[in-house]
mmCIF file of C-alpha atoms in Angstrom:
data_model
loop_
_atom_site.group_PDB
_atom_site.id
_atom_site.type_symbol
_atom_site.label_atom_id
_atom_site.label_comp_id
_atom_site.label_asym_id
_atom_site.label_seq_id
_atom_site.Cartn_x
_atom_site.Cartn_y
_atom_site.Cartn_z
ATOM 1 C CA UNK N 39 113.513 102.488 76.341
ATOM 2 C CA UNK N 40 111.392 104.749 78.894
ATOM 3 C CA UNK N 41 112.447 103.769 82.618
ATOM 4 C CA UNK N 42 109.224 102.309 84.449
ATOM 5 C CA UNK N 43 108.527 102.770 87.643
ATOM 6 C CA UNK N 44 107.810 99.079 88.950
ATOM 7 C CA UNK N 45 105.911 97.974 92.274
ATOM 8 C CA UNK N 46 107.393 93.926 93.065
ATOM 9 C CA UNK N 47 104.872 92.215 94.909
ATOM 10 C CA UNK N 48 106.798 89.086 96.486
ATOM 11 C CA UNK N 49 109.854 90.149 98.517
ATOM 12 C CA UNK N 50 111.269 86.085 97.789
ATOM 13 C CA UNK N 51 114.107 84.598 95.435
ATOM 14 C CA UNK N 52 112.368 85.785 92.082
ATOM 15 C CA UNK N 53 110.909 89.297 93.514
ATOM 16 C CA UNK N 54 114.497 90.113 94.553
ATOM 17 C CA UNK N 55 116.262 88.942 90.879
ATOM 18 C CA UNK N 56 113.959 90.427 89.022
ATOM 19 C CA UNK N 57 113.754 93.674 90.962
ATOM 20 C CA UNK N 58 118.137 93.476 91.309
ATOM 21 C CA UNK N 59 118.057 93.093 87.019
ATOM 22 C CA UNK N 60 114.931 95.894 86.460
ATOM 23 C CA UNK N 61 117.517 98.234 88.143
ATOM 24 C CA UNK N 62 120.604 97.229 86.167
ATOM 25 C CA UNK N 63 118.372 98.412 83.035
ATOM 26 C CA UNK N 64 117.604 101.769 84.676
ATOM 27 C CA UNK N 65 114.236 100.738 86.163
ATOM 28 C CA UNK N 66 113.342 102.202 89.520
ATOM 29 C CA UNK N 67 111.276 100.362 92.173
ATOM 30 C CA UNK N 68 108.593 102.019 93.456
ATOM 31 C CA UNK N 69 107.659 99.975 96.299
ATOM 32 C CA UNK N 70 108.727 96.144 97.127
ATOM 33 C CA UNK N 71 105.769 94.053 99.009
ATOM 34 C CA UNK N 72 106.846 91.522 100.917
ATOM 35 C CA UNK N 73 104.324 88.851 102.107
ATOM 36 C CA UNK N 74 104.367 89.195 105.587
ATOM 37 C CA UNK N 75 102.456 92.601 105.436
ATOM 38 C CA UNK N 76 100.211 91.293 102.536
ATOM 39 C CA UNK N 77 97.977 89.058 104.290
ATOM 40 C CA UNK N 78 94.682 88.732 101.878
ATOM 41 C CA UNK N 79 96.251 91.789 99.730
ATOM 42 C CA UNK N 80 95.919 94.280 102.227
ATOM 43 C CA UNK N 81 99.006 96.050 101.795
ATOM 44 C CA UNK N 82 97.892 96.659 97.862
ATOM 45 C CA UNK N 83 96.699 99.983 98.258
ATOM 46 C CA UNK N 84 96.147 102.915 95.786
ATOM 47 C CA UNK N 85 98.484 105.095 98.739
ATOM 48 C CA UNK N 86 100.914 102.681 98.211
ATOM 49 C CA UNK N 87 101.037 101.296 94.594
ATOM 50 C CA UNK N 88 100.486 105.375 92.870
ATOM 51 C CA UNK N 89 102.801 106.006 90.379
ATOM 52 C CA UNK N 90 103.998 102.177 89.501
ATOM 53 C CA UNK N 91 103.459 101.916 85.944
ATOM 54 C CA UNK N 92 103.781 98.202 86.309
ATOM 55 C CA UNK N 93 103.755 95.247 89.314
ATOM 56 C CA UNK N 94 105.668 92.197 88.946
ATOM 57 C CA UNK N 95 103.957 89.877 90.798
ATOM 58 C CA UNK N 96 106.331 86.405 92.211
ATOM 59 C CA UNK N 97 104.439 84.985 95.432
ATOM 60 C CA UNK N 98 102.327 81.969 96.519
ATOM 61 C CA UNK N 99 99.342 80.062 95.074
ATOM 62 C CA UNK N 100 97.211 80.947 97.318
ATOM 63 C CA UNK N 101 97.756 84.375 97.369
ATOM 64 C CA UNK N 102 97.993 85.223 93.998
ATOM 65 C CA UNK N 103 94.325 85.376 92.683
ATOM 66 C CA UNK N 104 93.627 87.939 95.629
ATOM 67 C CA UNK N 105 96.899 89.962 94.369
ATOM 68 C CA UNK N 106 96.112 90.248 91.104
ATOM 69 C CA UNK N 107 92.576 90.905 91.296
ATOM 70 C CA UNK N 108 93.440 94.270 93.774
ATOM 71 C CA UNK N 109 96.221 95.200 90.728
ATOM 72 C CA UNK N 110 93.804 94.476 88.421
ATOM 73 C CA UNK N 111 91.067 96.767 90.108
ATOM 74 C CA UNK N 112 93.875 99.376 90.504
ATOM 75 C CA UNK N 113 94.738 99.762 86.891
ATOM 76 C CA UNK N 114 97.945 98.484 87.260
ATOM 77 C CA UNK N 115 99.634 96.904 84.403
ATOM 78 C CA UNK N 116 100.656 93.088 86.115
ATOM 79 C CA UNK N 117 103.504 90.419 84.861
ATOM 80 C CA UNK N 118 102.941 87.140 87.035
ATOM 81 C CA UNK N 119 104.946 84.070 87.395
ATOM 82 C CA UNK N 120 103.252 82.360 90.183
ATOM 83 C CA UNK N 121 101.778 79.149 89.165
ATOM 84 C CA UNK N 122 99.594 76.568 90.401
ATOM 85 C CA UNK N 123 96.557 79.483 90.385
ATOM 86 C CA UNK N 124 95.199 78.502 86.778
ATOM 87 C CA UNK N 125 91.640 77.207 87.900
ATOM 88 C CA UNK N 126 91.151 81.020 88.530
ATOM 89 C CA UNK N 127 92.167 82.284 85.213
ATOM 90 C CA UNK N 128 88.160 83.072 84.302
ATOM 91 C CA UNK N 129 87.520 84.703 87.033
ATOM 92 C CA UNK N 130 90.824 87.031 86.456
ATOM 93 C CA UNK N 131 90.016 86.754 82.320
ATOM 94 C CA UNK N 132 87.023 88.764 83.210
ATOM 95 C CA UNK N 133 88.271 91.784 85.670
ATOM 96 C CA UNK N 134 90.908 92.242 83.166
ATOM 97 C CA UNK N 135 87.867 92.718 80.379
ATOM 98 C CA UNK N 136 85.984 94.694 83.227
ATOM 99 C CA UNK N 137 88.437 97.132 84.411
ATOM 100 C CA UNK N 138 90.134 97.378 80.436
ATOM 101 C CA UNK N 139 93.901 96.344 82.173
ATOM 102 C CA UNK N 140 96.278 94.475 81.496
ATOM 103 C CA UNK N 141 97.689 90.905 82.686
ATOM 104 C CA UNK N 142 100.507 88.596 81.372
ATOM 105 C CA UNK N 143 100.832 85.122 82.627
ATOM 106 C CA UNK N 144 103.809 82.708 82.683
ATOM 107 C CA UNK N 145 104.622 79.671 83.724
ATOM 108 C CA UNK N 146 108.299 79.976 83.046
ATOM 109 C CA UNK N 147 109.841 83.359 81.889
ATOM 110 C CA UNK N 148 112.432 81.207 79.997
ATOM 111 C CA UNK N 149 112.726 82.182 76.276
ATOM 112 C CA UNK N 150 114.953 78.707 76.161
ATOM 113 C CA UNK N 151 111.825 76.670 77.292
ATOM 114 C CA UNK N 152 109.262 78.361 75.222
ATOM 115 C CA UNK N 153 111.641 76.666 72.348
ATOM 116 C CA UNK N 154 112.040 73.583 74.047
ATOM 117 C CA UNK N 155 107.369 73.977 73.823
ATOM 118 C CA UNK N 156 107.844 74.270 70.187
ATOM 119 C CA UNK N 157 110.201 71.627 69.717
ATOM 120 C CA UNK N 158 107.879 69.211 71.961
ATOM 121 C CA UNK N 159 104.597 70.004 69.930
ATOM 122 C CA UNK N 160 107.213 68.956 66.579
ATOM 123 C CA UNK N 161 108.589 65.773 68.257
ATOM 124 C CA UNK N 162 104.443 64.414 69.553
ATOM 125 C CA UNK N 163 103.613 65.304 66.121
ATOM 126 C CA UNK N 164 105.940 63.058 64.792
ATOM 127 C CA UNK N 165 105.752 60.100 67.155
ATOM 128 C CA UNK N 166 101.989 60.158 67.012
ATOM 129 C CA UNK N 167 100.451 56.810 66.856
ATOM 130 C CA UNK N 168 103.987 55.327 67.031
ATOM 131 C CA UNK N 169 102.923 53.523 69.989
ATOM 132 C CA UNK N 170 105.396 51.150 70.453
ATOM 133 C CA UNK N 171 107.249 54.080 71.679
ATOM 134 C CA UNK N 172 106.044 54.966 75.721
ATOM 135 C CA UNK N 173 106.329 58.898 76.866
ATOM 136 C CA UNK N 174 107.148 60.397 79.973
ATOM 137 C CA UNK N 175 107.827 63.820 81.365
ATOM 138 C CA UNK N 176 109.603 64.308 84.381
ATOM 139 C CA UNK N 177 110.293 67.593 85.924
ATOM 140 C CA UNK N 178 112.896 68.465 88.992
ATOM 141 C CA UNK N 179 112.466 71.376 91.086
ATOM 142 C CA UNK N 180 113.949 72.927 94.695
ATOM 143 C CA UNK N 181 112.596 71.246 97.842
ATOM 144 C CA UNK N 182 111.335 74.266 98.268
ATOM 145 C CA UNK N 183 108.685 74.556 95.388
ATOM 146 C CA UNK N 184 105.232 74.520 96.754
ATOM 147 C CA UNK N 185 103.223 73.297 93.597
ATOM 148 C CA UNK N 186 103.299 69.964 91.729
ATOM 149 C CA UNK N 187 103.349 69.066 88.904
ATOM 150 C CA UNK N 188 105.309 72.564 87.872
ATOM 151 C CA UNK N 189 102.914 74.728 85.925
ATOM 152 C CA UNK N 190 105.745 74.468 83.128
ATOM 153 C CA UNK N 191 105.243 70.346 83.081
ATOM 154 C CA UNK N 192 101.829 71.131 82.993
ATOM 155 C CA UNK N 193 101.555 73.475 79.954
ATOM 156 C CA UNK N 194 103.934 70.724 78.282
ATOM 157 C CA UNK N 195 101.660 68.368 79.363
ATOM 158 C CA UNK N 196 98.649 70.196 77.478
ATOM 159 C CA UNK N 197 100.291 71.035 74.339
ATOM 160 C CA UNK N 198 101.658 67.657 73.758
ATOM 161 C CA UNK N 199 97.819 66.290 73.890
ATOM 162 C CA UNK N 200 97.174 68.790 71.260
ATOM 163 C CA UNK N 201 99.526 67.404 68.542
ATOM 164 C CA UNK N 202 98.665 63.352 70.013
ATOM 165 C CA UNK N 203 95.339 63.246 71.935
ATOM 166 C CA UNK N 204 95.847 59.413 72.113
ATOM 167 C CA UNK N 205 98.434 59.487 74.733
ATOM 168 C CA UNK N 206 98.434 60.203 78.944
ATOM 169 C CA UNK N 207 102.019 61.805 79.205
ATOM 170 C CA UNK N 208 102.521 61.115 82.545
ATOM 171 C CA UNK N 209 104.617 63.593 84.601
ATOM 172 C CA UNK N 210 107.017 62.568 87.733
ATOM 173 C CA UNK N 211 107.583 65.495 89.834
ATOM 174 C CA UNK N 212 111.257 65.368 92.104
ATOM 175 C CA UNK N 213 111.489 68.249 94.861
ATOM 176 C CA UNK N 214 114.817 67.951 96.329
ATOM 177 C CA UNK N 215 118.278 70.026 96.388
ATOM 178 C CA UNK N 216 118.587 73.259 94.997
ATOM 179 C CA UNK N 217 118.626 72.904 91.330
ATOM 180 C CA UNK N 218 116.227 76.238 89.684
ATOM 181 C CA UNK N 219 114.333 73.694 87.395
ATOM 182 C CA UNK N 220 114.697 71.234 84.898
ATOM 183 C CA UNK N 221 112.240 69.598 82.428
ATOM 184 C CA UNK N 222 113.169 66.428 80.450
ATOM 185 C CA UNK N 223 110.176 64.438 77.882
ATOM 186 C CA UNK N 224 111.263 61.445 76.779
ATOM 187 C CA UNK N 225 110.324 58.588 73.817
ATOM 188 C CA UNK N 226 111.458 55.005 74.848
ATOM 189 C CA UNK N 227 110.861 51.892 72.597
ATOM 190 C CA UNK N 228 113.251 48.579 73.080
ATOM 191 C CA UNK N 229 115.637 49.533 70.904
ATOM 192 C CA UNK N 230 115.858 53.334 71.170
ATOM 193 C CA UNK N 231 115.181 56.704 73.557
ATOM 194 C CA UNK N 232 114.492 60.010 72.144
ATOM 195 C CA UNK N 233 115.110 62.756 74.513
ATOM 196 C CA UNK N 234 114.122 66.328 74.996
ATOM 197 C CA UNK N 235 115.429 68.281 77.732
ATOM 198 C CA UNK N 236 115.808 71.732 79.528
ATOM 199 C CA UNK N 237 117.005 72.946 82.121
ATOM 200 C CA UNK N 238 117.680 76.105 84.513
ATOM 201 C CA UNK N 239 121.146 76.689 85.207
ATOM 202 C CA UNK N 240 120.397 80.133 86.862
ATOM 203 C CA UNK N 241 116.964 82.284 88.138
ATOM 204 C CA UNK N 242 118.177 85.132 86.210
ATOM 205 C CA UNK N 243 117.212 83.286 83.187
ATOM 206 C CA UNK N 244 113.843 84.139 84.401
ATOM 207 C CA UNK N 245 113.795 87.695 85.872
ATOM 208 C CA UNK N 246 115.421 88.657 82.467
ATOM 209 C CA UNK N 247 111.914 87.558 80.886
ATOM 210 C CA UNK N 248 110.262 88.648 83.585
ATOM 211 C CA UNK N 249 111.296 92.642 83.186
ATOM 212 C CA UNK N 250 111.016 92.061 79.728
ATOM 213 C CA UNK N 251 107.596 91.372 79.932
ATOM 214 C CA UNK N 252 107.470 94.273 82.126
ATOM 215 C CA UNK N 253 108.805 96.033 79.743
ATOM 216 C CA UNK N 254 106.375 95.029 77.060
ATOM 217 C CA UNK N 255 103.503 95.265 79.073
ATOM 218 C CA UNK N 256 102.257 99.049 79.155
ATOM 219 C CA UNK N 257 100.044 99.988 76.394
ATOM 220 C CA UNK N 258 99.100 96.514 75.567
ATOM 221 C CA UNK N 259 95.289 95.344 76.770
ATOM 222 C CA UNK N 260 93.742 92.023 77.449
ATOM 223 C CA UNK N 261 95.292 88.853 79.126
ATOM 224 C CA UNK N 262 98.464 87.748 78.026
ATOM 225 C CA UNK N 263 100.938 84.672 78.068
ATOM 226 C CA UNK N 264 105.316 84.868 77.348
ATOM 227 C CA UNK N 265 104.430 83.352 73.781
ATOM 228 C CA UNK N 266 101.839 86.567 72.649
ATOM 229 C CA UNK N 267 105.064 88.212 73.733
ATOM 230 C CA UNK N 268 107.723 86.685 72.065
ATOM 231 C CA UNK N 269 106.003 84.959 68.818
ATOM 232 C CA UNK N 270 102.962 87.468 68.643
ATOM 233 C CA UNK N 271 100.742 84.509 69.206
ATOM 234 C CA UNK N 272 97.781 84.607 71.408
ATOM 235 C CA UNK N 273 97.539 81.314 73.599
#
């Protein structure tokens, strides 16, 4: 594996993990951006981001889309896990195509949850039209988590109507204590409940995917999600 020199934009909880594990695997960080001195992307400059070969981007909803469009314009290779910045997707779809780069997009860097996906897809299929059965999802996050519903509930959420179109799946969001995430569907009838869980015992769960998408990134084109990565399946 060639070392990469990465730029982490997001000085927080995940930026820190993730740039802590990319140097345990013989990564170097080329510059860490904190968000204090990234008001509107202003500290993304070519002076400052030449020579990263990829950014790892962990900050805020509202800063994202202006973050990754400036990466995107710089030619820089981008992993993001911020969520709750979706509704901007075309609009970042199309300065990937413009500028030729490069963008993967996660929800959750979690290879445990994208199986827990899978599994949910299996387990709508199956209770489609069994409607004496009700569905929930419920989804508990730190106090400190900005966005609700998670954008992990909500990519649940949208896969499940896939496979059973028929049904709401409603989602409960909980914000309290310290817990890094945990995301439970469940099938109650009378007589029986059918349960599907996951949940996040550690955040290094998620800067491991996170640097391995980093890892994967370079030399790949087009907008990406943690499934093209891991199942070669584009989303």
């Amino acid at each position: 594996m060639t070392p990469l020199r990465l730029a982490i934009i997001g000085n927080g909880k995940m930026g820190k993990a993730v740039a802590a594990l990319a140097t345990q695997r013989g990564h170097q960080i080329h510059t860490t951006i904190g968000r204090l001195e990234n008001s509107g992307g202003q500290a993304l400059t070519p002076e400052r981001l030449q020579g990263a070969d990829v950014a790892v981007e962990f900050t805020r909803p509202d800063a994202a889309v202006m973050n990754l469009e400036r990466l995107i314009e710089l030619g820089i290779p981008t992993v993001t896990g911020t969520t709750g910045w979706l509704d901007a997707l075309p609009l970042i779809r199309s300065r990937v195509e413009q500028h030729n780069g490069a963008l993967l997009h996660a929800a959750n860097f979690s290879l445990g949850v994208h199986l827990f996906l899978r599994a949910a897809r299996t387990l709508a299929e199956g209770f489609r039209e069994r409607l004496d059965f009700a569905v929930t999802i419920q989804e508990e996050h730190p106090a400190t988590k900005l966005d609700a519903p998670s954008g992990t509930a909500l990519m649940l959420q949208r896969q499940l109507w896939e496979m059973d179109p028929g049904r709401r799946f409603p989602i409960t969001s909980v914000r309290a204590g310290n817990t890094p995430g945990t995301h439970t569907l469940t099938y109650q009838s009378p007589n029986e409940t059918v349960t599907l869980r996951h949940e996040s015992r550690s955040r290094d769960v998620f800067a491991a995917g996170a640097v391995a998408a980093a890892e994967w990134l370079p030399g790949h084109h087009g907008v990406f999600t943690f499934d093209d990565m891991l199942f070669g399946e584009r989303q």
